[in-house]
CSV table of N, CA and C in Angstrom, one decimal:
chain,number,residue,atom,x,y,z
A,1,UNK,N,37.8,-11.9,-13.3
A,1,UNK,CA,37.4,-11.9,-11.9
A,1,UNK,C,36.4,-10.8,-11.6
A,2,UNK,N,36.4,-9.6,-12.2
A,2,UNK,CA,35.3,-8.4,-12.3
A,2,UNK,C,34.3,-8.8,-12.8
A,3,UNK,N,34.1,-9.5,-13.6
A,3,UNK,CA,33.0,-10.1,-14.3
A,3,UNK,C,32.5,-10.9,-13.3
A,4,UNK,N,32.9,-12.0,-12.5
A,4,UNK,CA,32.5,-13.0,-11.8
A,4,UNK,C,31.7,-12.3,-10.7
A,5,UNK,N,32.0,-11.1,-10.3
A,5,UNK,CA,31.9,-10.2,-8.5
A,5,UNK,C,30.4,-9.8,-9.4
A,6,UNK,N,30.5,-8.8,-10.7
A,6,UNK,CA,29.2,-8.6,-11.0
A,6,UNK,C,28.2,-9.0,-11.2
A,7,UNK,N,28.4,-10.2,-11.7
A,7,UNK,CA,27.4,-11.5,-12.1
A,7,UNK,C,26.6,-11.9,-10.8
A,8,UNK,N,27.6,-12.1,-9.4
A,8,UNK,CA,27.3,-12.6,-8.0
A,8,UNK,C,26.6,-11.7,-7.7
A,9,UNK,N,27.2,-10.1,-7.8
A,9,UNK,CA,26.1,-9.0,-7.5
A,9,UNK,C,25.1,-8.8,-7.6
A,10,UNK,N,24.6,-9.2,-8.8
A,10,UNK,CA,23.7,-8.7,-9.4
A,10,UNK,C,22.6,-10.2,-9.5
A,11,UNK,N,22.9,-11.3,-9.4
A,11,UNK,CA,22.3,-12.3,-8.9
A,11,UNK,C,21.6,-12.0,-7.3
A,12,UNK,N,22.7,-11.7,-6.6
A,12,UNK,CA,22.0,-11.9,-5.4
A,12,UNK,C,21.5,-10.6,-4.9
A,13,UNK,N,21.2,-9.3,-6.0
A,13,UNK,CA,20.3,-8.3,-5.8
A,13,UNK,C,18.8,-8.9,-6.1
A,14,UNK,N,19.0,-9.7,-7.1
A,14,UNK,CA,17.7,-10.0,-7.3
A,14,UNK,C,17.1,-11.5,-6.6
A,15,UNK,N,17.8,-12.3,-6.3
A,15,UNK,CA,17.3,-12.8,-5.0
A,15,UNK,C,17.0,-12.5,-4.2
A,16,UNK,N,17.6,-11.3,-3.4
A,16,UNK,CA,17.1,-10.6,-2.1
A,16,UNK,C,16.0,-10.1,-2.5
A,17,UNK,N,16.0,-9.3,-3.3
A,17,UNK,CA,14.4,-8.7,-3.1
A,17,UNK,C,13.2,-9.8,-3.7
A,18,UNK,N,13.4,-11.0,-4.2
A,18,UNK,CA,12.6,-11.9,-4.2
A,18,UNK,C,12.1,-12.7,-3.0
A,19,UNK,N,13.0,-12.3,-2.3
A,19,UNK,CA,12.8,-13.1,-0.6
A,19,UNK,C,12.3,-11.9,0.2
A,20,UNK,N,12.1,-10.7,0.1
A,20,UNK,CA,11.7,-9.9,0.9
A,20,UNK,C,10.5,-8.8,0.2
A,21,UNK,N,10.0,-8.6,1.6
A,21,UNK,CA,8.6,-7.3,0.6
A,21,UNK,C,9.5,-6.1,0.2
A,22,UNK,N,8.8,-5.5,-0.4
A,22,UNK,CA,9.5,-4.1,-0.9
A,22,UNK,C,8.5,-3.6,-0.6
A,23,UNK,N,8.5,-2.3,0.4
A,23,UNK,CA,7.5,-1.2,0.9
A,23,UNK,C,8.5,-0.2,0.8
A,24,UNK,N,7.7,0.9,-0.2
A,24,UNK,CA,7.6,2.4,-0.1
A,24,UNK,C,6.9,3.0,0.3
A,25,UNK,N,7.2,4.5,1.0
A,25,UNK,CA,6.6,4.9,1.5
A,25,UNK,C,7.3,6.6,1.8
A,26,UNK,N,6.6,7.3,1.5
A,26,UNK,CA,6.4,9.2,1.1
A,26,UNK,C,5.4,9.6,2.8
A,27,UNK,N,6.0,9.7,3.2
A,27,UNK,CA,4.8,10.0,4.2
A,27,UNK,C,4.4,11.5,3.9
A,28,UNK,N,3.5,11.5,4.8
A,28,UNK,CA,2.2,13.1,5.0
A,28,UNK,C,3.2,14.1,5.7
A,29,UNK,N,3.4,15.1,5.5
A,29,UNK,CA,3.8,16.2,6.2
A,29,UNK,C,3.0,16.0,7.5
A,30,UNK,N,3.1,15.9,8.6
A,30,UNK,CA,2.7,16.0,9.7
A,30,UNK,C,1.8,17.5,9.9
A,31,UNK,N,2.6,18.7,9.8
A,31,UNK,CA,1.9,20.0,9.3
A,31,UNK,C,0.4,19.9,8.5
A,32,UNK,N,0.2,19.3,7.6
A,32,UNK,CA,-0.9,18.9,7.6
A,32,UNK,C,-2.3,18.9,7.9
A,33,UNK,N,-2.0,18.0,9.2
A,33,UNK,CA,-3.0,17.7,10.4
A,33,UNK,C,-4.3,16.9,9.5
A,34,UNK,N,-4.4,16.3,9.0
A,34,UNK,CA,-5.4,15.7,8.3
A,34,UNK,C,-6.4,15.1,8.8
A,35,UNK,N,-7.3,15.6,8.7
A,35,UNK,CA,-8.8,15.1,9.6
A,35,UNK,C,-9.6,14.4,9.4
A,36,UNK,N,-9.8,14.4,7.8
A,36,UNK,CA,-10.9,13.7,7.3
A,36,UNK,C,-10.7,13.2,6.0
A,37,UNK,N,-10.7,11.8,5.3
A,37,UNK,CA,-10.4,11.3,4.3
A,37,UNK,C,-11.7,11.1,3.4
A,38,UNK,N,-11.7,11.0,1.8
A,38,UNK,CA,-12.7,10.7,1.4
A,38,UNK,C,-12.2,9.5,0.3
A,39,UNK,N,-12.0,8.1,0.7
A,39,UNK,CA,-11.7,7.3,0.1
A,39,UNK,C,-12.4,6.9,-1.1
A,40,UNK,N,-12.0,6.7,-2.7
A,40,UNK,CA,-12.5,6.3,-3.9
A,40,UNK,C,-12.7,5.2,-3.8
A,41,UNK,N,-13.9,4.3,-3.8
A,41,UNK,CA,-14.1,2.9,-3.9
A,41,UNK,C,-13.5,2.7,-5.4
A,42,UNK,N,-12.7,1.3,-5.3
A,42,UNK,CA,-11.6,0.4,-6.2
A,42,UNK,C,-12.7,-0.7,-6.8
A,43,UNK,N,-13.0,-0.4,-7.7
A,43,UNK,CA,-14.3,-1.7,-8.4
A,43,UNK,C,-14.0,-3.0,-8.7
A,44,UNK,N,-12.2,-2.6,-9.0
A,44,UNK,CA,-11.2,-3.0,-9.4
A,44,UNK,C,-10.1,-4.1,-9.2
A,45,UNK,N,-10.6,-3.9,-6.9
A,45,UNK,CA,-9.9,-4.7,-6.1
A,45,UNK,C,-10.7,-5.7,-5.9
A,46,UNK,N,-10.4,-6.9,-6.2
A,46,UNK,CA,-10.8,-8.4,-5.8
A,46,UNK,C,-10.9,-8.4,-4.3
A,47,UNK,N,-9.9,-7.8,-3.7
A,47,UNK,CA,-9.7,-8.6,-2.1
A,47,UNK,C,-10.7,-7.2,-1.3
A,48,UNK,N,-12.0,-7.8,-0.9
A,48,UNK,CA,-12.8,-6.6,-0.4
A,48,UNK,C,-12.4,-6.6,0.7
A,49,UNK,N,-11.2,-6.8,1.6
A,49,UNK,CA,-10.7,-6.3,2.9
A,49,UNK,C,-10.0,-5.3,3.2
A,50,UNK,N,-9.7,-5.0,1.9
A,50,UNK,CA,-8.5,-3.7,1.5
A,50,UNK,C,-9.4,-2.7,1.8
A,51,UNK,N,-10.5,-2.3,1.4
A,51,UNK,CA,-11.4,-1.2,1.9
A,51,UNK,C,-11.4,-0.7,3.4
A,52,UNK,N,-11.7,-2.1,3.9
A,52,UNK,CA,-12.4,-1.9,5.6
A,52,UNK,C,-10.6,-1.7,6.1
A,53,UNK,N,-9.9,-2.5,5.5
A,53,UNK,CA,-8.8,-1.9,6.1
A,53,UNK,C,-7.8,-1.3,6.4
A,54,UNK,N,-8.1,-0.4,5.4
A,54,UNK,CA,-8.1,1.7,4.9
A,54,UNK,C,-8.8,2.1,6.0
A,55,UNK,N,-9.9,1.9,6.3
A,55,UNK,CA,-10.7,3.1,7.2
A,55,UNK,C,-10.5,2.5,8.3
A,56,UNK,N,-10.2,1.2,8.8
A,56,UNK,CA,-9.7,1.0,10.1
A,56,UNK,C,-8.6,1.3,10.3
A,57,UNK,N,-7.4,1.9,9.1
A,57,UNK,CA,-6.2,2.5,10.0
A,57,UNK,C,-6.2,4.1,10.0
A,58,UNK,N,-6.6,4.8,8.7
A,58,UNK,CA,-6.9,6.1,9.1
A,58,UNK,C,-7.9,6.1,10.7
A,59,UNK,N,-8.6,5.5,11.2
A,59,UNK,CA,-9.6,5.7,12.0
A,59,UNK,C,-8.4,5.8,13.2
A,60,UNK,N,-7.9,4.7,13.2
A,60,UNK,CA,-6.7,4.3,14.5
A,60,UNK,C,-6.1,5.8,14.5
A,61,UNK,N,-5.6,6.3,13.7
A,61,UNK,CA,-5.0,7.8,13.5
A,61,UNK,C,-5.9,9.3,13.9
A,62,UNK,N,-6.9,8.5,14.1
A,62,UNK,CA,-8.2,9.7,14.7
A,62,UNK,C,-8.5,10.4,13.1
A,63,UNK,N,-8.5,9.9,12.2
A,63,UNK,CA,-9.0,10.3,10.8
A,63,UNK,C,-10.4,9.6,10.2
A,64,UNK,N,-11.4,10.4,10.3
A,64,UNK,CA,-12.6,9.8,9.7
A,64,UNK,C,-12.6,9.9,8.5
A,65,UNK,N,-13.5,8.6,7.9
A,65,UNK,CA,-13.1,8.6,6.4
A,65,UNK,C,-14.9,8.7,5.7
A,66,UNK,N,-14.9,8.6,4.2
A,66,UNK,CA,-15.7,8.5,3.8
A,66,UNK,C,-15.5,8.1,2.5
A,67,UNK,N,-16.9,6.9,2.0
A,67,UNK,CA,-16.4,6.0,0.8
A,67,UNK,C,-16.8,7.0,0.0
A,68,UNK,N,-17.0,6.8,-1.4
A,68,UNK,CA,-17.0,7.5,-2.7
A,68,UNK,C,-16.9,6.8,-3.4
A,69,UNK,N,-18.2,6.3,-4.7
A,69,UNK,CA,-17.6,5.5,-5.9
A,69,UNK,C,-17.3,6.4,-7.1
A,70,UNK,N,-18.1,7.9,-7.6
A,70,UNK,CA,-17.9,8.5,-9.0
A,70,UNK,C,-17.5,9.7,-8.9
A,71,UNK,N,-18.2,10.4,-8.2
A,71,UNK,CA,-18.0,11.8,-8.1
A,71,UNK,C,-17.6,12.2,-6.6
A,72,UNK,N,-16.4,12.9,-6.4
A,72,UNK,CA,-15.6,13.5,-4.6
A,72,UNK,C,-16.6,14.0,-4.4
A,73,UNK,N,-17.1,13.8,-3.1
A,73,UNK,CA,-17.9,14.6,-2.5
A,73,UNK,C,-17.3,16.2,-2.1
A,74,UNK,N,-18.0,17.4,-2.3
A,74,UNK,CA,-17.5,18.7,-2.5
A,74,UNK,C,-16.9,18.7,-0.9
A,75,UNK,N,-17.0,18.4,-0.4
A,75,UNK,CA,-16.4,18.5,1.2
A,75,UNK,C,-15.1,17.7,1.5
A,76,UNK,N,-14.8,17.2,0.8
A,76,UNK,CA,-13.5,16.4,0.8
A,76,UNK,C,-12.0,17.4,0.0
A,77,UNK,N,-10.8,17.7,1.3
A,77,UNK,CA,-10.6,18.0,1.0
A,77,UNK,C,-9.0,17.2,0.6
A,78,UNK,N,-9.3,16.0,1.0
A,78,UNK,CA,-8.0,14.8,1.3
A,78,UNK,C,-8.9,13.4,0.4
A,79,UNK,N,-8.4,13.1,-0.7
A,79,UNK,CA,-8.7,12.0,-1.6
A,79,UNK,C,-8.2,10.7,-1.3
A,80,UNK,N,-8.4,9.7,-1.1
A,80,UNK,CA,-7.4,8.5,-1.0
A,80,UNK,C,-7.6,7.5,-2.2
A,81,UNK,N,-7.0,7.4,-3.1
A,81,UNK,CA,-7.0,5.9,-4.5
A,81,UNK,C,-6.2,4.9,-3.5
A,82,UNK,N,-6.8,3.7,-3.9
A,82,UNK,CA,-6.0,2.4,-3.9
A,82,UNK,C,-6.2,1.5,-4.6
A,83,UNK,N,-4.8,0.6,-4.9
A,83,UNK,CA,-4.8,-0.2,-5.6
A,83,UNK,C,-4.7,-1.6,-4.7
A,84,UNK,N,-4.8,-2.9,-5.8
A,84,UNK,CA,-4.5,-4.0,-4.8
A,84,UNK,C,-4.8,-5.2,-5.8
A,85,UNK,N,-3.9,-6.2,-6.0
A,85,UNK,CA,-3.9,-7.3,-6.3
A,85,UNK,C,-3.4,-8.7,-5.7
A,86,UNK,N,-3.5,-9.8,-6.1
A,86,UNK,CA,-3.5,-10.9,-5.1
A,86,UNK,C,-2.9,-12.0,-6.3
A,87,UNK,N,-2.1,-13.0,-5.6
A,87,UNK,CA,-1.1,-13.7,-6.5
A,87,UNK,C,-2.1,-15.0,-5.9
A,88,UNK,N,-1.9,-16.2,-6.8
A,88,UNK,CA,-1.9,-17.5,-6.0
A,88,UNK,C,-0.8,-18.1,-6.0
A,89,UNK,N,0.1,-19.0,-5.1
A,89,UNK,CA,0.6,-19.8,-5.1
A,89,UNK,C,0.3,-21.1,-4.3
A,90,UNK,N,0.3,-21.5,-3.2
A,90,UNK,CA,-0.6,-22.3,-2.4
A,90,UNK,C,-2.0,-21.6,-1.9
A,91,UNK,N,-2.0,-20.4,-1.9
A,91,UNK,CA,-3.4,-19.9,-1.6
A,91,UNK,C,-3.4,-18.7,-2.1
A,92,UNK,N,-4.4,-17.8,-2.6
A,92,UNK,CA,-4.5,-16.4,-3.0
A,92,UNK,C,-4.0,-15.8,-1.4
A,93,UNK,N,-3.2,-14.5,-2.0
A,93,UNK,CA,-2.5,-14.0,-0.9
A,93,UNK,C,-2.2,-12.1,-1.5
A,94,UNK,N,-3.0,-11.5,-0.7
A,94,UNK,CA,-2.4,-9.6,-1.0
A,94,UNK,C,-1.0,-9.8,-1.5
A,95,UNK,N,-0.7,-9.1,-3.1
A,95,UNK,CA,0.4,-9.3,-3.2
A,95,UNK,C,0.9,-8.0,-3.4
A,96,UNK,N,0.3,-7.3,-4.0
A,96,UNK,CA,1.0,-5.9,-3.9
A,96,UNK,C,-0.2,-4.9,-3.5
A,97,UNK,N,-0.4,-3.8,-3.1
A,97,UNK,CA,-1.3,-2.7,-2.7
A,97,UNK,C,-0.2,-1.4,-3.0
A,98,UNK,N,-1.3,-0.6,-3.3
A,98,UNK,CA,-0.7,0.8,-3.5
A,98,UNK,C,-1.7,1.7,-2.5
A,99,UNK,N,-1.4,2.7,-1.9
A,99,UNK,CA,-2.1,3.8,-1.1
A,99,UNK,C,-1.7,5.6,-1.6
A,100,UNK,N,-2.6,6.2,-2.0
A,100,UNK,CA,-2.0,7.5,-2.3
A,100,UNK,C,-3.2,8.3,-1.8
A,101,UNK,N,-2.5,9.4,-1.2
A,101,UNK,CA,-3.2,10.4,-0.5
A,101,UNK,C,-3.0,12.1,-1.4
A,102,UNK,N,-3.9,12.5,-1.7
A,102,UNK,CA,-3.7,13.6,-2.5
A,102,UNK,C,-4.6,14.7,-2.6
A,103,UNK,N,-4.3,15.9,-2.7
A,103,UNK,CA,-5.0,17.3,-1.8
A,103,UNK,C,-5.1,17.9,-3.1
A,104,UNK,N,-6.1,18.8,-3.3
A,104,UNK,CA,-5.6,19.7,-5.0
A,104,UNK,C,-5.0,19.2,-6.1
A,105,UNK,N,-5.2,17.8,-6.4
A,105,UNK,CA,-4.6,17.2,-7.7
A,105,UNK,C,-3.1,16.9,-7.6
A,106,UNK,N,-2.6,17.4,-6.2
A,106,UNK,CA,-1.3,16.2,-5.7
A,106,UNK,C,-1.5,15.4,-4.6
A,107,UNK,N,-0.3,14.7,-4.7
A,107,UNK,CA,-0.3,13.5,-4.3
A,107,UNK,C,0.4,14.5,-2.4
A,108,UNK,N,0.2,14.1,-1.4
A,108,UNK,CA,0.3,14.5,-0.3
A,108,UNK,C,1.4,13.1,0.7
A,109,UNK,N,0.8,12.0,0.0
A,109,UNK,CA,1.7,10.9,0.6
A,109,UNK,C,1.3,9.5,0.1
A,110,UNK,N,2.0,8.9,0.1
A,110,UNK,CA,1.8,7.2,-0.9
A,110,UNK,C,2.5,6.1,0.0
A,111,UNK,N,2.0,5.2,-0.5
A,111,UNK,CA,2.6,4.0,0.2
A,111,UNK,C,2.4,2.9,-0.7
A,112,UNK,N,3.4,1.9,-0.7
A,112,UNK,CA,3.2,0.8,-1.7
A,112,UNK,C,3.9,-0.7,-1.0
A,113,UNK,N,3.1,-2.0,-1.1
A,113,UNK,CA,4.2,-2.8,-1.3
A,113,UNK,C,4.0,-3.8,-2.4
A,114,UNK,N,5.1,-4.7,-1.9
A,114,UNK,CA,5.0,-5.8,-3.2
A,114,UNK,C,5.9,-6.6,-2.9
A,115,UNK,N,5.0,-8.2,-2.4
A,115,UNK,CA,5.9,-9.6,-2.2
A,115,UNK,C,6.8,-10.2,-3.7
A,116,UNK,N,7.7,-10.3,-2.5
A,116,UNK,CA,8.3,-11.3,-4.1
A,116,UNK,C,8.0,-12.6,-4.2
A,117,UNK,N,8.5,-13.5,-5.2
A,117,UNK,CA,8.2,-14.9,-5.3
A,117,UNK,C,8.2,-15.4,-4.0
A,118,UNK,N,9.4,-15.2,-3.5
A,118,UNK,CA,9.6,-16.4,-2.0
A,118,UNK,C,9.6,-15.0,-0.8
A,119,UNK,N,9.2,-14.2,-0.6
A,119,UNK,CA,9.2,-12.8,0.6
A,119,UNK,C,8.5,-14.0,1.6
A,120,UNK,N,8.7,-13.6,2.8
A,120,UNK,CA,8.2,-14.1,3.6
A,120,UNK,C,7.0,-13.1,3.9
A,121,UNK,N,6.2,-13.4,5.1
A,121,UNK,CA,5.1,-12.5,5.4
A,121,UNK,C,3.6,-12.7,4.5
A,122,UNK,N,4.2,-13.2,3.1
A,122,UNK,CA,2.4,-13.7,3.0
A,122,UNK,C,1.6,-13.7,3.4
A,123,UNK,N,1.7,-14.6,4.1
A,123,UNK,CA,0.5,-15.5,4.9
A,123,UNK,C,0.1,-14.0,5.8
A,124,UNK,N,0.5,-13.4,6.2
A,124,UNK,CA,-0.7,-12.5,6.9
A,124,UNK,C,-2.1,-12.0,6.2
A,125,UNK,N,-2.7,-11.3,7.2
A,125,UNK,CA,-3.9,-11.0,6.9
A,125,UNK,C,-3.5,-9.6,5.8
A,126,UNK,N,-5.0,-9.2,5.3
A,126,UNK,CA,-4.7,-7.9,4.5
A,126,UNK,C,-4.6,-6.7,5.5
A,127,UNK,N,-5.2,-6.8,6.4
A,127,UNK,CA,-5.2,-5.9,7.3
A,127,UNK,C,-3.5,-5.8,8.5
A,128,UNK,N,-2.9,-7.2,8.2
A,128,UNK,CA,-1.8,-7.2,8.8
A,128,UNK,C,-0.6,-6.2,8.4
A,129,UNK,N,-1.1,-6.2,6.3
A,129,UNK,CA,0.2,-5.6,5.2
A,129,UNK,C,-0.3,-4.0,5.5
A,130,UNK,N,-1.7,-3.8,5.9
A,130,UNK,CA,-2.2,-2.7,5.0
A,130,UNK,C,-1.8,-0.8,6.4
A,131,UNK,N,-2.2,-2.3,7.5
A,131,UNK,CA,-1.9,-1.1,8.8
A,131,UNK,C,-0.6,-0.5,9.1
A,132,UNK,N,0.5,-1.4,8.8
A,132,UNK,CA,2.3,-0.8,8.7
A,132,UNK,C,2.1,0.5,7.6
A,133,UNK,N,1.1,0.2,6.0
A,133,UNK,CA,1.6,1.0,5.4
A,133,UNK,C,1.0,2.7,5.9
A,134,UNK,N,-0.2,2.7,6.2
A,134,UNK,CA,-0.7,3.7,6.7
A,134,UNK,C,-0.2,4.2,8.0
A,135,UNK,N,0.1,3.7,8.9
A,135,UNK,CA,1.4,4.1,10.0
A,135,UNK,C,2.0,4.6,9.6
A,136,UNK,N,3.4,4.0,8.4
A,136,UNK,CA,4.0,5.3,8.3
A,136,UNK,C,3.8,6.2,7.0
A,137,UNK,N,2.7,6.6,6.9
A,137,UNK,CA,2.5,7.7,5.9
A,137,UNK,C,2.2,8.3,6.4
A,138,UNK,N,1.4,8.4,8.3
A,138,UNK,CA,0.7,9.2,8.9
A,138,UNK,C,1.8,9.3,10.1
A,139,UNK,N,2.7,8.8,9.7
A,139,UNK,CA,3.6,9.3,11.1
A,139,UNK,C,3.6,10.8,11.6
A,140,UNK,N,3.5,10.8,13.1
A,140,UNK,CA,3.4,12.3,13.2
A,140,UNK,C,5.0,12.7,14.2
């Protein structure tokens, strides 16, 4: 009978998170006060919406940004990397994104998600996934 409960358990741990996104998220110290971002362009990311819609949520936050492809600009004292890939199943769709904010060679705050096979929410826009995660990394 122990054996049967864990088997069920552990089946329907991994069903659920197959049916739902998984977002992490480390927010910013609020203390902080972060003003000015200097985002790394991602050569890397297929879905070019993920850029514009980085700087449209830091901006919403009153945070001006600035792109970067090789070298940080010496004035930057807040870095942002991101990641981002895209699954197909009936249509290419953002499937997972990573966000990390980092000051002096740490990381200051991150955000991640990642749909599962069946998660609902797909179908939104990239800018739909991308604005929750920067909200709360910047919660003040």
């Amino acid at each position: 009978m122990n054996n049967r409960l864990l088997i069920l358990c552990i089946f329907a741990e991994v069903f659920l998170s197959a049916c739902a996104a998984v977002v992490e998220v480390k927010p910013a110290n609020p203390a902080l006060a972060i003003q000015h971002v200097c985002i790394q362009e991602n050569p890397n990311v297929a879905v070019g919406e993920v850029l514009q819609a980085l700087r449209d949520g830091f901006d919403r936050h009153g945070i001006s940004t600035e792109v970067f492809k090789d070298t940080k600009p010496a004035n930057c004292e807040y870095m942002v990397t991101y990641l981002a890939d895209t699954r197909w199943e009936w249509r290419v769709f953002l499937s997972d994104a990573q966000i990390r904010i980092e000051k002096d060679g740490r990381y200051v705050a991150s955000a991640s998600l990642h749909y599962g096979k069946w998660a609902t929410g797909k179908d939104q826009s990239v800018k739909e996934k991308i604005d929750p995660l920067i909200d709360e990394m910047l919660i003040k």
